[in-house]
mmCIF file of C-alpha atoms in Angstrom:
data_model
loop_
_atom_site.group_PDB
_atom_site.id
_atom_site.type_symbol
_atom_site.label_atom_id
_atom_site.label_comp_id
_atom_site.label_asym_id
_atom_site.label_seq_id
_atom_site.Cartn_x
_atom_site.Cartn_y
_atom_site.Cartn_z
ATOM 1 C CA ILE J 730 19.072 -19.409 -39.021
ATOM 2 C CA LEU J 731 16.834 -18.435 -41.808
ATOM 3 C CA ILE J 732 18.195 -14.799 -41.904
ATOM 4 C CA ALA J 733 21.633 -16.099 -41.812
ATOM 5 C CA GLY J 734 21.033 -18.642 -44.671
ATOM 6 C CA GLY J 735 19.339 -15.839 -46.701
ATOM 7 C CA PHE J 736 22.480 -13.698 -46.225
ATOM 8 C CA VAL J 737 24.658 -16.534 -47.415
ATOM 9 C CA VAL J 738 22.512 -17.192 -50.658
ATOM 10 C CA ASP J 739 22.460 -13.481 -51.376
ATOM 11 C CA GLY J 740 25.993 -13.250 -51.020
ATOM 12 C CA ILE J 741 26.949 -16.075 -53.169
ATOM 13 C CA CYS J 742 24.477 -14.794 -55.885
ATOM 14 C CA TYR J 743 26.080 -11.336 -55.874
ATOM 15 C CA TYR J 744 29.501 -12.867 -55.946
ATOM 16 C CA ILE J 745 28.720 -14.929 -59.054
ATOM 17 C CA ALA J 746 26.864 -12.064 -60.790
ATOM 18 C CA TYR J 747 29.781 -9.587 -60.257
ATOM 19 C CA PHE J 748 32.803 -11.876 -60.939
ATOM 20 C CA TYR J 749 31.061 -14.367 -63.553
ATOM 21 C CA PRO J 750 28.697 -12.131 -65.496
ATOM 22 C CA ASN J 751 28.626 -14.734 -68.270
ATOM 23 C CA MET J 752 26.866 -17.057 -65.936
ATOM 24 C CA ILE J 753 23.944 -14.781 -65.601
ATOM 25 C CA VAL J 754 20.879 -15.346 -67.875
ATOM 26 C CA PRO J 755 19.124 -11.915 -68.591
ATOM 27 C CA HIS J 756 15.585 -11.431 -67.608
ATOM 28 C CA THR J 757 13.006 -11.436 -70.243
ATOM 29 C CA VAL J 758 9.814 -9.320 -69.707
ATOM 30 C CA GLU J 759 7.830 -12.545 -69.225
ATOM 31 C CA THR J 760 10.194 -13.722 -66.611
ATOM 32 C CA ALA J 761 10.331 -10.497 -64.682
ATOM 33 C CA TYR J 762 6.595 -10.465 -64.486
ATOM 34 C CA MET J 763 6.502 -13.966 -63.259
ATOM 35 C CA ASP J 764 9.223 -13.218 -60.771
ATOM 36 C CA SER J 765 7.356 -10.403 -59.477
ATOM 37 C CA LEU J 766 3.989 -12.026 -59.243
ATOM 38 C CA GLY J 767 5.681 -15.111 -57.601
ATOM 39 C CA SER J 768 7.491 -12.760 -55.170
ATOM 40 C CA LEU J 769 4.162 -11.087 -54.450
ATOM 41 C CA TYR J 770 2.413 -14.401 -53.552
ATOM 42 C CA ILE J 771 5.113 -15.848 -51.744
ATOM 43 C CA VAL J 772 5.898 -12.833 -49.445
ATOM 44 C CA GLY J 773 2.142 -12.176 -48.972
ATOM 45 C CA SER J 774 1.434 -15.979 -47.969
ATOM 46 C CA LEU J 775 4.293 -15.914 -45.582
ATOM 47 C CA THR J 776 3.382 -12.705 -44.013
ATOM 48 C CA CYS J 777 -0.221 -13.856 -43.490
ATOM 49 C CA SER J 778 1.035 -17.237 -42.076
ATOM 50 C CA MET J 779 3.347 -15.367 -39.591
ATOM 51 C CA ILE J 780 0.528 -13.015 -38.568
ATOM 52 C CA LEU J 781 -1.953 -16.024 -38.015
ATOM 53 C CA PHE J 782 0.773 -17.837 -36.183
ATOM 54 C CA GLN J 783 1.453 -14.924 -33.833
ATOM 55 C CA ASN J 784 -2.145 -14.192 -33.217
ATOM 56 C CA SER J 785 -2.733 -17.761 -32.226
ATOM 57 C CA ILE J 786 0.268 -17.609 -29.891
ATOM 58 C CA TYR J 787 -1.278 -14.361 -28.343
ATOM 59 C CA GLN J 788 -4.786 -15.805 -27.930
ATOM 60 C CA SER J 789 -3.391 -18.725 -26.225
ATOM 61 C CA GLU J 790 -1.120 -16.774 -23.816
ATOM 62 C CA ASN J 791 -4.063 -14.329 -23.274
ATOM 63 C CA GLU J 792 -6.471 -17.048 -22.338
ATOM 64 C CA MET J 793 -3.654 -18.556 -19.901
ATOM 65 C CA THR J 794 -3.245 -15.177 -18.538
ATOM 66 C CA GLN J 795 -7.004 -14.624 -18.018
ATOM 67 C CA LYS J 796 -7.064 -18.158 -16.321
ATOM 68 C CA GLN J 797 -4.306 -17.186 -14.057
ATOM 69 C CA LYS J 798 -5.766 -13.849 -13.163
ATOM 70 C CA LYS J 799 -9.049 -15.512 -12.400
ATOM 71 C CA GLU J 800 -7.393 -17.959 -10.072
ATOM 72 C CA ILE J 801 -5.431 -15.382 -8.285
ATOM 73 C CA GLU J 802 -8.529 -13.308 -7.753
ATOM 74 C CA GLU J 803 -10.343 -16.333 -6.283
ATOM 75 C CA LEU J 804 -7.315 -17.024 -4.228
ATOM 76 C CA ASN J 805 -7.335 -13.534 -2.837
ATOM 77 C CA GLN J 806 -10.972 -13.743 -2.124
ATOM 78 C CA MET J 807 -10.489 -16.903 -0.214
ATOM 79 C CA GLN J 808 -7.597 -15.353 1.607
ATOM 80 C CA ASN J 809 -9.573 -12.178 2.608
ATOM 81 C CA ARG J 810 -12.421 -14.316 3.687
ATOM 82 C CA PHE J 811 -10.116 -16.591 5.755
ATOM 83 C CA PHE J 812 -8.433 -13.543 7.409
ATOM 84 C CA SER J 813 -11.709 -11.844 8.010
ATOM 85 C CA SER J 814 -13.258 -15.125 9.578
ATOM 86 C CA MET J 815 -10.186 -15.953 11.503
ATOM 87 C CA SER J 816 -9.823 -12.269 12.855
ATOM 88 C CA HIS J 817 -13.402 -12.412 14.309
ATOM 89 C CA GLU J 818 -12.847 -15.868 15.787
ATOM 90 C CA ILE J 819 -9.560 -14.850 17.407
ATOM 91 C CA ARG J 820 -10.948 -11.526 18.800
ATOM 92 C CA THR J 821 -13.449 -13.281 20.808
ATOM 93 C CA PRO J 822 -11.236 -15.222 23.030
ATOM 94 C CA ILE J 823 -8.779 -12.228 23.310
ATOM 95 C CA ASN J 824 -11.461 -9.817 24.496
ATOM 96 C CA THR J 825 -12.320 -12.661 27.067
ATOM 97 C CA ILE J 826 -8.793 -12.698 28.167
ATOM 98 C CA ILE J 827 -8.515 -8.910 28.421
ATOM 99 C CA GLY J 828 -11.880 -8.880 30.355
ATOM 100 C CA LEU J 829 -10.941 -11.469 32.898
ATOM 101 C CA ASN J 830 -7.539 -10.076 33.362
ATOM 102 C CA GLU J 831 -9.203 -6.575 34.147
ATOM 103 C CA MET J 832 -11.203 -8.338 36.997
ATOM 104 C CA ILE J 833 -7.908 -9.673 38.459
ATOM 105 C CA LEU J 834 -6.375 -6.220 38.378
ATOM 106 C CA ARG J 835 -9.491 -4.758 40.209
ATOM 107 C CA GLU J 836 -9.166 -7.172 42.867
ATOM 108 C CA ASP J 837 -6.780 -6.988 45.994
ATOM 109 C CA VAL J 838 -3.900 -9.128 44.762
ATOM 110 C CA SER J 839 -0.246 -9.191 45.466
ATOM 111 C CA ASP J 840 2.277 -7.022 43.632
ATOM 112 C CA GLU J 841 3.664 -10.028 41.828
ATOM 113 C CA VAL J 842 0.317 -11.104 40.471
ATOM 114 C CA ALA J 843 -0.656 -7.509 39.508
ATOM 115 C CA ALA J 844 2.584 -7.079 37.625
ATOM 116 C CA ASP J 845 1.887 -10.424 35.725
ATOM 117 C CA ALA J 846 -1.658 -9.197 34.947
ATOM 118 C CA ARG J 847 -0.547 -5.845 33.627
ATOM 119 C CA SER J 848 1.866 -7.847 31.275
ATOM 120 C CA ILE J 849 -0.917 -10.117 30.143
ATOM 121 C CA GLN J 850 -3.017 -6.905 29.511
ATOM 122 C CA GLY J 851 -0.368 -5.167 27.471
ATOM 123 C CA ALA J 852 0.357 -8.254 25.422
ATOM 124 C CA SER J 853 -3.375 -8.991 24.900
ATOM 125 C CA LYS J 854 -4.029 -5.466 23.731
ATOM 126 C CA MET J 855 -1.081 -5.647 21.333
ATOM 127 C CA LEU J 856 -2.315 -8.854 19.967
ATOM 128 C CA LEU J 857 -5.872 -7.334 19.513
ATOM 129 C CA THR J 858 -4.360 -4.431 17.694
ATOM 130 C CA LEU J 859 -2.554 -6.791 15.266
ATOM 131 C CA ILE J 860 -5.589 -8.745 14.487
ATOM 132 C CA ASN J 861 -7.614 -5.595 13.912
ATOM 133 C CA ASP J 862 -5.107 -4.334 11.461
ATOM 134 C CA ILE J 863 -5.120 -7.655 9.493
ATOM 135 C CA LEU J 864 -9.097 -7.449 9.626
ATOM 136 C CA ASP J 865 -9.012 -3.954 8.274
ATOM 137 C CA MET J 866 -6.422 -4.810 5.352
ATOM 138 C CA SER J 867 -8.487 -7.704 4.382
ATOM 139 C CA LYS J 868 -11.589 -5.362 4.064
ATOM 140 C CA ILE J 869 -9.632 -2.898 2.267
ATOM 141 C CA GLU J 870 -8.209 -5.297 -0.344
ATOM 142 C CA SER J 871 -11.605 -6.948 -0.756
ATOM 143 C CA GLY J 872 -13.362 -3.740 -1.211
ATOM 144 C CA ASN J 873 -15.715 -4.223 1.765
ATOM 145 C CA MET J 874 -14.488 -1.297 3.793
ATOM 146 C CA ASP J 875 -17.410 1.186 4.441
ATOM 147 C CA ILE J 876 -17.157 4.754 5.484
ATOM 148 C CA VAL J 877 -19.929 5.773 7.957
ATOM 149 C CA PRO J 878 -20.090 9.548 8.230
ATOM 150 C CA VAL J 879 -21.765 11.043 11.527
ATOM 151 C CA THR J 880 -21.868 14.395 13.300
ATOM 152 C CA TYR J 881 -19.137 14.221 15.935
ATOM 153 C CA ASP J 882 -17.627 16.374 18.564
ATOM 154 C CA VAL J 883 -14.178 17.505 17.393
ATOM 155 C CA GLY J 884 -13.010 18.442 21.057
ATOM 156 C CA GLU J 885 -13.963 14.847 22.427
ATOM 157 C CA MET J 886 -12.368 13.113 19.474
ATOM 158 C CA LEU J 887 -9.025 15.051 19.906
ATOM 159 C CA SER J 888 -9.020 14.627 23.683
ATOM 160 C CA ASP J 889 -9.499 10.867 23.441
ATOM 161 C CA ILE J 890 -6.489 10.832 20.977
ATOM 162 C CA VAL J 891 -4.327 13.073 22.844
ATOM 163 C CA ASN J 892 -4.879 11.281 26.109
ATOM 164 C CA MET J 893 -4.026 7.916 24.602
ATOM 165 C CA ILE J 894 -0.926 9.163 22.873
ATOM 166 C CA TRP J 895 0.105 11.336 25.843
ATOM 167 C CA VAL J 896 0.329 8.144 28.190
ATOM 168 C CA ARG J 897 2.511 6.267 25.465
ATOM 169 C CA ALA J 898 4.768 9.407 25.076
ATOM 170 C CA LYS J 899 5.397 9.746 28.942
ATOM 171 C CA GLU J 900 6.186 6.078 29.283
ATOM 172 C CA LYS J 901 9.016 6.627 26.672
ATOM 173 C CA GLY J 902 10.016 9.874 28.447
ATOM 174 C CA LEU J 903 9.001 12.008 25.344
ATOM 175 C CA GLU J 904 7.554 15.479 25.307
ATOM 176 C CA PHE J 905 4.045 15.523 23.569
ATOM 177 C CA HIS J 906 2.896 19.021 22.253
ATOM 178 C CA VAL J 907 -0.455 19.675 20.964
ATOM 179 C CA ASP J 908 -1.335 22.894 18.901
ATOM 180 C CA VAL J 909 -5.265 23.086 17.773
ATOM 181 C CA GLU J 910 -6.342 26.019 15.828
ATOM 182 C CA PRO J 911 -9.264 27.633 18.010
ATOM 183 C CA THR J 912 -11.201 28.439 14.731
ATOM 184 C CA ILE J 913 -12.030 24.716 14.130
ATOM 185 C CA PRO J 914 -15.931 24.295 14.519
ATOM 186 C CA ALA J 915 -16.996 22.437 17.514
ATOM 187 C CA LYS J 916 -18.996 19.850 15.445
ATOM 188 C CA LEU J 917 -17.938 18.238 12.179
ATOM 189 C CA TYR J 918 -19.467 15.622 9.757
ATOM 190 C CA GLY J 919 -17.347 12.552 8.853
ATOM 191 C CA ASP J 920 -16.437 8.919 9.961
ATOM 192 C CA GLU J 921 -15.042 9.702 13.429
ATOM 193 C CA VAL J 922 -13.896 6.003 14.066
ATOM 194 C CA ARG J 923 -11.893 5.967 10.871
ATOM 195 C CA ILE J 924 -10.504 9.521 11.376
ATOM 196 C CA LYS J 925 -9.464 8.522 14.964
ATOM 197 C CA GLN J 926 -7.861 5.455 13.595
ATOM 198 C CA ILE J 927 -5.926 7.202 10.996
ATOM 199 C CA LEU J 928 -4.466 9.918 13.620
ATOM 200 C CA ILE J 929 -3.763 7.138 16.240
ATOM 201 C CA ASN J 930 -1.782 4.913 13.662
ATOM 202 C CA VAL J 931 0.336 7.852 12.524
ATOM 203 C CA LEU J 932 0.850 9.236 16.149
ATOM 204 C CA ASN J 933 1.786 5.760 17.414
ATOM 205 C CA ASN J 934 4.345 5.528 14.765
ATOM 206 C CA ALA J 935 5.861 8.733 15.826
ATOM 207 C CA VAL J 936 6.082 7.705 19.402
ATOM 208 C CA LYS J 937 7.424 4.223 18.650
ATOM 209 C CA TYR J 938 10.226 5.397 16.370
ATOM 210 C CA THR J 939 11.282 8.494 18.394
ATOM 211 C CA LYS J 940 13.858 7.485 21.207
ATOM 212 C CA GLU J 941 14.183 10.992 22.889
ATOM 213 C CA GLY J 942 12.777 14.603 22.164
ATOM 214 C CA THR J 943 9.332 15.536 21.283
ATOM 215 C CA VAL J 944 6.180 14.476 19.248
ATOM 216 C CA THR J 945 4.168 17.453 18.166
ATOM 217 C CA PHE J 946 0.516 17.229 16.793
ATOM 218 C CA GLU J 947 -1.041 20.221 14.993
ATOM 219 C CA VAL J 948 -4.647 20.731 13.721
ATOM 220 C CA LYS J 949 -5.161 23.623 11.418
ATOM 221 C CA VAL J 950 -7.779 24.892 8.964
ATOM 222 C CA LEU J 951 -6.363 25.064 5.382
ATOM 223 C CA ASN J 952 -9.383 26.728 3.714
ATOM 224 C CA ARG J 953 -13.147 27.144 4.279
ATOM 225 C CA ILE J 954 -15.724 27.363 1.370
ATOM 226 C CA ASP J 955 -19.427 27.617 2.230
ATOM 227 C CA ASP J 956 -19.985 24.491 4.300
ATOM 228 C CA ALA J 957 -16.693 22.677 3.117
ATOM 229 C CA LEU J 958 -13.732 22.650 5.382
ATOM 230 C CA THR J 959 -10.172 21.376 4.599
ATOM 231 C CA LEU J 960 -8.388 20.386 7.800
ATOM 232 C CA SER J 961 -4.660 19.640 8.012
ATOM 233 C CA PHE J 962 -3.456 17.140 10.661
ATOM 234 C CA ILE J 963 0.565 17.444 11.010
ATOM 235 C CA ILE J 964 2.479 14.975 13.094
ATOM 236 C CA LYS J 965 6.084 15.886 13.613
ATOM 237 C CA ASP J 966 8.629 14.016 15.577
ATOM 238 C CA THR J 967 12.296 14.333 16.375
ATOM 239 C CA GLY J 968 13.129 10.735 15.418
ATOM 240 C CA ILE J 969 15.788 9.859 12.723
ATOM 241 C CA GLY J 970 13.308 10.095 9.966
ATOM 242 C CA ILE J 971 13.150 7.746 6.847
ATOM 243 C CA ARG J 972 15.674 7.437 4.133
ATOM 244 C CA PRO J 973 14.537 8.929 0.813
ATOM 245 C CA GLU J 974 14.850 5.636 -1.008
ATOM 246 C CA ASP J 975 12.626 3.952 1.521
ATOM 247 C CA GLN J 976 9.866 6.845 1.414
ATOM 248 C CA ARG J 977 8.152 5.594 -1.733
ATOM 249 C CA ASN J 978 7.426 2.179 -0.032
ATOM 250 C CA LEU J 979 6.395 3.623 3.368
ATOM 251 C CA PHE J 980 2.766 3.053 2.648
ATOM 252 C CA LYS J 981 2.960 -0.397 1.405
ATOM 253 C CA SER J 982 1.470 -3.267 3.467
ATOM 254 C CA PHE J 983 4.006 -5.024 5.849
ATOM 255 C CA ALA J 984 6.710 -2.538 5.060
ATOM 256 C CA ARG J 985 9.270 -1.961 7.759
ATOM 257 C CA PHE J 986 12.745 -0.407 7.353
ATOM 258 C CA ASP J 987 16.124 -0.324 9.131
ATOM 259 C CA GLN J 988 15.235 -3.514 11.117
ATOM 260 C CA ARG J 989 18.505 -3.495 12.996
ATOM 261 C CA LEU J 990 18.141 -0.041 13.966
ATOM 262 C CA HIS J 991 14.548 -0.498 15.181
ATOM 263 C CA TYR J 992 15.084 -3.986 16.522
ATOM 264 C CA GLY J 993 12.375 -4.696 19.094
ATOM 265 C CA VAL J 994 9.852 -2.219 17.925
ATOM 266 C CA GLU J 995 6.582 -3.912 17.795
ATOM 267 C CA GLY J 996 4.014 -3.787 15.007
ATOM 268 C CA SER J 997 2.773 -5.502 11.803
ATOM 269 C CA GLY J 998 3.819 -2.854 9.181
ATOM 270 C CA LEU J 999 0.115 -2.281 8.356
ATOM 271 C CA GLY J 1000 -0.443 0.955 10.267
ATOM 272 C CA LEU J 1001 0.363 3.711 7.764
ATOM 273 C CA ALA J 1002 -0.935 1.419 4.690
ATOM 274 C CA ILE J 1003 -4.356 1.307 6.625
ATOM 275 C CA ALA J 1004 -4.012 4.981 7.452
ATOM 276 C CA ARG J 1005 -3.596 6.051 3.650
ATOM 277 C CA SER J 1006 -6.475 3.925 2.591
ATOM 278 C CA PHE J 1007 -8.771 5.148 5.227
ATOM 279 C CA THR J 1008 -7.806 8.671 4.204
ATOM 280 C CA GLU J 1009 -8.284 8.323 0.605
ATOM 281 C CA ALA J 1010 -11.675 6.623 1.163
ATOM 282 C CA GLN J 1011 -12.749 9.995 2.599
ATOM 283 C CA LYS J 1012 -11.398 11.904 -0.349
ATOM 284 C CA GLY J 1013 -8.140 13.024 1.585
ATOM 285 C CA SER J 1014 -4.509 12.469 1.116
ATOM 286 C CA LEU J 1015 -1.589 11.376 3.351
ATOM 287 C CA HIS J 1016 1.971 12.042 2.630
ATOM 288 C CA ILE J 1017 5.241 12.749 4.349
ATOM 289 C CA ALA J 1018 7.761 15.617 4.160
ATOM 290 C CA VAL J 1019 11.331 15.844 5.608
ATOM 291 C CA ASP J 1020 12.008 19.179 7.235
ATOM 292 C CA GLY J 1021 15.341 19.275 8.861
ATOM 293 C CA ASP J 1022 15.305 16.985 11.861
ATOM 294 C CA LEU J 1023 11.425 16.743 11.759
ATOM 295 C CA PHE J 1024 9.547 14.058 10.261
ATOM 296 C CA LYS J 1025 6.116 15.341 9.100
ATOM 297 C CA VAL J 1026 2.963 13.482 8.067
ATOM 298 C CA VAL J 1027 0.197 15.654 6.698
ATOM 299 C CA ILE J 1028 -3.322 14.527 6.411
ATOM 300 C CA LEU J 1029 -5.758 16.654 4.255
ATOM 301 C CA TRP J 1030 -9.427 16.050 3.642
ATOM 302 C CA LYS J 1031 -12.575 18.004 3.180
ATOM 303 C CA ILE J 1032 -15.071 17.681 5.878
#
């Protein structure tokens, strides 16, 4: 409104000055100095007032933003504490159910009871996996995740992973191929538990989202400098892959894509987010690449 009013006033002044010059009173030197001095004070005062007003608005908004940020941080901490506490509380009865159910399976029971017990076993383990994922994610978000490096046997670790994934691949009728480079040392130093969890999460996804064909697991040495060794774990599958527009959101928490296509596939959507966080915590990287019909996840870190 002020700018529009200024244009109107200026337009009227220029109109009168052009068409009615006799109405214009010429400036004297004294008037020119007074106009210049008055303009300087008026413009300076208005500019200072505007700056002070804008600064007061900025400070007020900044204080409000900081207050909201603090409230959000406190809310996140409360949420993480709640998830952590509830996860521990829920895991205890689930482990009890799994243990008691295992005793039933070891007894001489009818086929119907054994089938029901196996269903309970599968559902309990799935629920325990979901609880563990939520607990891990709450630790990651709260910054309480610890990496505990130890000297571990590479062969035993890979055997445990391969045996677990091979059973799941066989249940789906998939071929599971393993290719481990023989030059890898027998003993390595790192967080074996987290490394296992990373590889199992990624391999589980490969099996879950592959309807037919093969899942391939490759372990290679990329380079070796003195005592530092960089390993590459490559997981390939013959599934449909992930659309390019979805790939940038693949490692976000609770991210799941093509729900209609993958309807019935169980999981929390936390597996890859946890895998990437654990990998980066060990100074590694996890990324994806589309190569023809193969979907690859490459994990690199120095050990």
